[in-house]
């Protein structure tokens, strides 16, 4: 799938966002290596710590359906570019290789592309025992 196709899907997800506090609606479209797409939007909560970002919504949906091999993700918002927060970066690192692609876009004509390694250099994973 192209970055522009992912953008359209992610942008549509901003309409499903629940962001009554920040008014900053975020959408994500995650592509698995087999071409399956999972989407997400941010869901805010009065306890702020209970808020979940669009990226983690998309990834947890995929993981809960048995998908673990991810290719790329597009992140869009209602107000310019949206970047993965630190929690999302580490969450993605848990399941993604260093060459996993993260796109962020102010609009469909201004898409920027990064690798997992670029947005989380020296990221880590603990060994499961």
mmCIF file of C-alpha atoms in Angstrom:
data_model
loop_
_atom_site.group_PDB
_atom_site.id
_atom_site.type_symbol
_atom_site.label_atom_id
_atom_site.label_comp_id
_atom_site.label_asym_id
_atom_site.label_seq_id
_atom_site.Cartn_x
_atom_site.Cartn_y
_atom_site.Cartn_z
ATOM 1 C CA UNK A 1 0.000 0.000 0.000
ATOM 2 C CA UNK A 2 1.302 3.485 -0.785
ATOM 3 C CA UNK A 3 1.849 6.173 1.800
ATOM 4 C CA UNK A 4 -0.949 8.247 0.223
ATOM 5 C CA UNK A 5 -3.419 5.342 0.475
ATOM 6 C CA UNK A 6 -2.483 4.864 4.127
ATOM 7 C CA UNK A 7 -2.909 8.600 4.682
ATOM 8 C CA UNK A 8 -6.511 8.538 3.433
ATOM 9 C CA UNK A 9 -7.360 5.653 5.775
ATOM 10 C CA UNK A 10 -5.650 7.234 8.780
ATOM 11 C CA UNK A 11 -7.212 10.639 8.128
ATOM 12 C CA UNK A 12 -10.672 9.054 8.071
ATOM 13 C CA UNK A 13 -9.959 7.607 11.529
ATOM 14 C CA UNK A 14 -9.503 11.093 13.020
ATOM 15 C CA UNK A 15 -13.296 11.412 12.694
ATOM 16 C CA UNK A 16 -13.729 8.564 15.194
ATOM 17 C CA UNK A 17 -11.374 10.066 17.751
ATOM 18 C CA UNK A 18 -12.629 10.826 21.259
ATOM 19 C CA UNK A 19 -10.712 13.963 22.208
ATOM 20 C CA UNK A 20 -13.011 16.224 24.265
ATOM 21 C CA UNK A 21 -10.129 17.661 26.302
ATOM 22 C CA UNK A 22 -7.342 18.347 23.817
ATOM 23 C CA UNK A 23 -9.526 18.616 20.707
ATOM 24 C CA UNK A 24 -6.510 17.023 18.951
ATOM 25 C CA UNK A 25 -7.914 14.107 16.944
ATOM 26 C CA UNK A 26 -5.408 11.503 15.785
ATOM 27 C CA UNK A 27 -5.854 8.622 13.355
ATOM 28 C CA UNK A 28 -3.556 5.741 12.476
ATOM 29 C CA UNK A 29 -3.431 3.097 9.767
ATOM 30 C CA UNK A 30 -1.133 0.135 10.387
ATOM 31 C CA UNK A 31 -0.148 -2.207 7.577
ATOM 32 C CA UNK A 32 0.964 -5.729 8.377
ATOM 33 C CA UNK A 33 3.561 -7.446 6.201
ATOM 34 C CA UNK A 34 0.800 -9.560 4.623
ATOM 35 C CA UNK A 35 -1.106 -6.397 3.574
ATOM 36 C CA UNK A 36 -3.776 -6.504 6.296
ATOM 37 C CA UNK A 37 -4.688 -3.038 7.599
ATOM 38 C CA UNK A 38 -5.649 -2.170 11.172
ATOM 39 C CA UNK A 39 -6.822 1.295 12.169
ATOM 40 C CA UNK A 40 -6.942 3.298 15.354
ATOM 41 C CA UNK A 41 -7.839 6.674 16.802
ATOM 42 C CA UNK A 42 -6.924 8.369 20.058
ATOM 43 C CA UNK A 43 -9.308 7.891 22.973
ATOM 44 C CA UNK A 44 -8.904 10.414 25.774
ATOM 45 C CA UNK A 45 -9.984 9.854 29.357
ATOM 46 C CA UNK A 46 -10.716 12.132 32.301
ATOM 47 C CA UNK A 47 -7.858 10.479 34.181
ATOM 48 C CA UNK A 48 -5.438 11.482 31.362
ATOM 49 C CA UNK A 49 -3.190 8.491 32.165
ATOM 50 C CA UNK A 50 -5.998 6.310 30.843
ATOM 51 C CA UNK A 51 -5.783 7.987 27.440
ATOM 52 C CA UNK A 52 -4.636 5.716 24.613
ATOM 53 C CA UNK A 53 -3.003 6.925 21.420
ATOM 54 C CA UNK A 54 -4.124 6.019 17.904
ATOM 55 C CA UNK A 55 -0.940 4.070 17.208
ATOM 56 C CA UNK A 56 -1.412 1.783 20.202
ATOM 57 C CA UNK A 57 -5.100 1.287 19.393
ATOM 58 C CA UNK A 58 -4.192 0.072 15.885
ATOM 59 C CA UNK A 59 -1.392 -2.164 17.154
ATOM 60 C CA UNK A 60 -3.385 -3.713 19.992
ATOM 61 C CA UNK A 61 -6.231 -4.465 17.578
ATOM 62 C CA UNK A 62 -3.750 -6.236 15.295
ATOM 63 C CA UNK A 63 -2.037 -8.115 18.118
ATOM 64 C CA UNK A 64 -5.361 -9.205 19.593
ATOM 65 C CA UNK A 65 -6.235 -10.697 16.192
ATOM 66 C CA UNK A 66 -2.958 -12.639 16.052
ATOM 67 C CA UNK A 67 -0.889 -10.301 13.859
ATOM 68 C CA UNK A 68 2.691 -9.528 14.867
ATOM 69 C CA UNK A 69 4.551 -8.777 11.620
ATOM 70 C CA UNK A 70 4.222 -5.073 10.879
ATOM 71 C CA UNK A 71 5.424 -3.146 7.829
ATOM 72 C CA UNK A 72 4.405 0.502 8.287
ATOM 73 C CA UNK A 73 2.095 2.940 10.041
ATOM 74 C CA UNK A 74 0.635 6.309 9.049
ATOM 75 C CA UNK A 75 -0.254 8.846 11.732
ATOM 76 C CA UNK A 76 -2.475 11.850 10.959
ATOM 77 C CA UNK A 77 -4.278 14.441 13.018
ATOM 78 C CA UNK A 78 -6.845 17.200 12.976
ATOM 79 C CA UNK A 79 -4.139 19.824 13.420
ATOM 80 C CA UNK A 80 -0.876 19.300 11.545
ATOM 81 C CA UNK A 81 1.568 16.504 12.093
ATOM 82 C CA UNK A 82 1.176 14.034 14.923
ATOM 83 C CA UNK A 83 4.239 12.295 16.292
ATOM 84 C CA UNK A 84 4.296 9.099 18.341
ATOM 85 C CA UNK A 85 4.752 9.858 22.037
ATOM 86 C CA UNK A 86 7.478 8.103 24.012
ATOM 87 C CA UNK A 87 5.135 5.363 25.209
ATOM 88 C CA UNK A 88 4.020 4.664 21.625
ATOM 89 C CA UNK A 89 7.610 4.588 20.372
ATOM 90 C CA UNK A 90 8.574 1.996 22.957
ATOM 91 C CA UNK A 91 5.334 0.068 22.360
ATOM 92 C CA UNK A 92 6.069 -0.099 18.615
ATOM 93 C CA UNK A 93 9.673 -1.127 19.312
ATOM 94 C CA UNK A 94 8.392 -4.151 21.222
ATOM 95 C CA UNK A 95 6.804 -5.498 18.034
ATOM 96 C CA UNK A 96 8.680 -3.841 15.155
ATOM 97 C CA UNK A 97 12.096 -4.167 13.569
ATOM 98 C CA UNK A 98 14.395 -1.161 13.171
ATOM 99 C CA UNK A 99 13.327 -0.812 9.516
ATOM 100 C CA UNK A 100 9.597 -0.492 10.387
ATOM 101 C CA UNK A 101 8.298 2.663 8.656
ATOM 102 C CA UNK A 102 6.510 5.467 10.491
ATOM 103 C CA UNK A 103 4.822 8.141 8.393
ATOM 104 C CA UNK A 104 3.573 11.442 9.722
ATOM 105 C CA UNK A 105 1.844 14.053 7.618
ATOM 106 C CA UNK A 106 0.580 17.598 7.855
ATOM 107 C CA UNK A 107 -1.561 16.751 4.815
ATOM 108 C CA UNK A 108 -1.560 14.312 1.894
ATOM 109 C CA UNK A 109 1.034 16.367 0.003
ATOM 110 C CA UNK A 110 3.451 16.636 2.932
ATOM 111 C CA UNK A 111 4.165 13.111 4.139
ATOM 112 C CA UNK A 112 7.388 12.420 6.013
ATOM 113 C CA UNK A 113 8.920 8.962 6.386
ATOM 114 C CA UNK A 114 11.042 7.639 9.253
ATOM 115 C CA UNK A 115 12.280 4.263 10.401
ATOM 116 C CA UNK A 116 11.797 2.849 13.881
ATOM 117 C CA UNK A 117 15.522 3.285 14.467
ATOM 118 C CA UNK A 118 15.324 6.982 13.537
ATOM 119 C CA UNK A 119 12.503 7.832 15.946
ATOM 120 C CA UNK A 120 13.809 5.615 18.768
ATOM 121 C CA UNK A 121 17.578 5.281 18.469
ATOM 122 C CA UNK A 122 19.068 2.788 20.885
ATOM 123 C CA UNK A 123 15.597 1.359 21.578
ATOM 124 C CA UNK A 124 15.474 -1.877 23.541
ATOM 125 C CA UNK A 125 13.477 -5.024 24.127
ATOM 126 C CA UNK A 126 13.675 -7.132 27.233
ATOM 127 C CA UNK A 127 14.108 -10.830 26.766
ATOM 128 C CA UNK A 128 11.028 -12.799 27.800
ATOM 129 C CA UNK A 129 11.807 -15.623 30.204
#
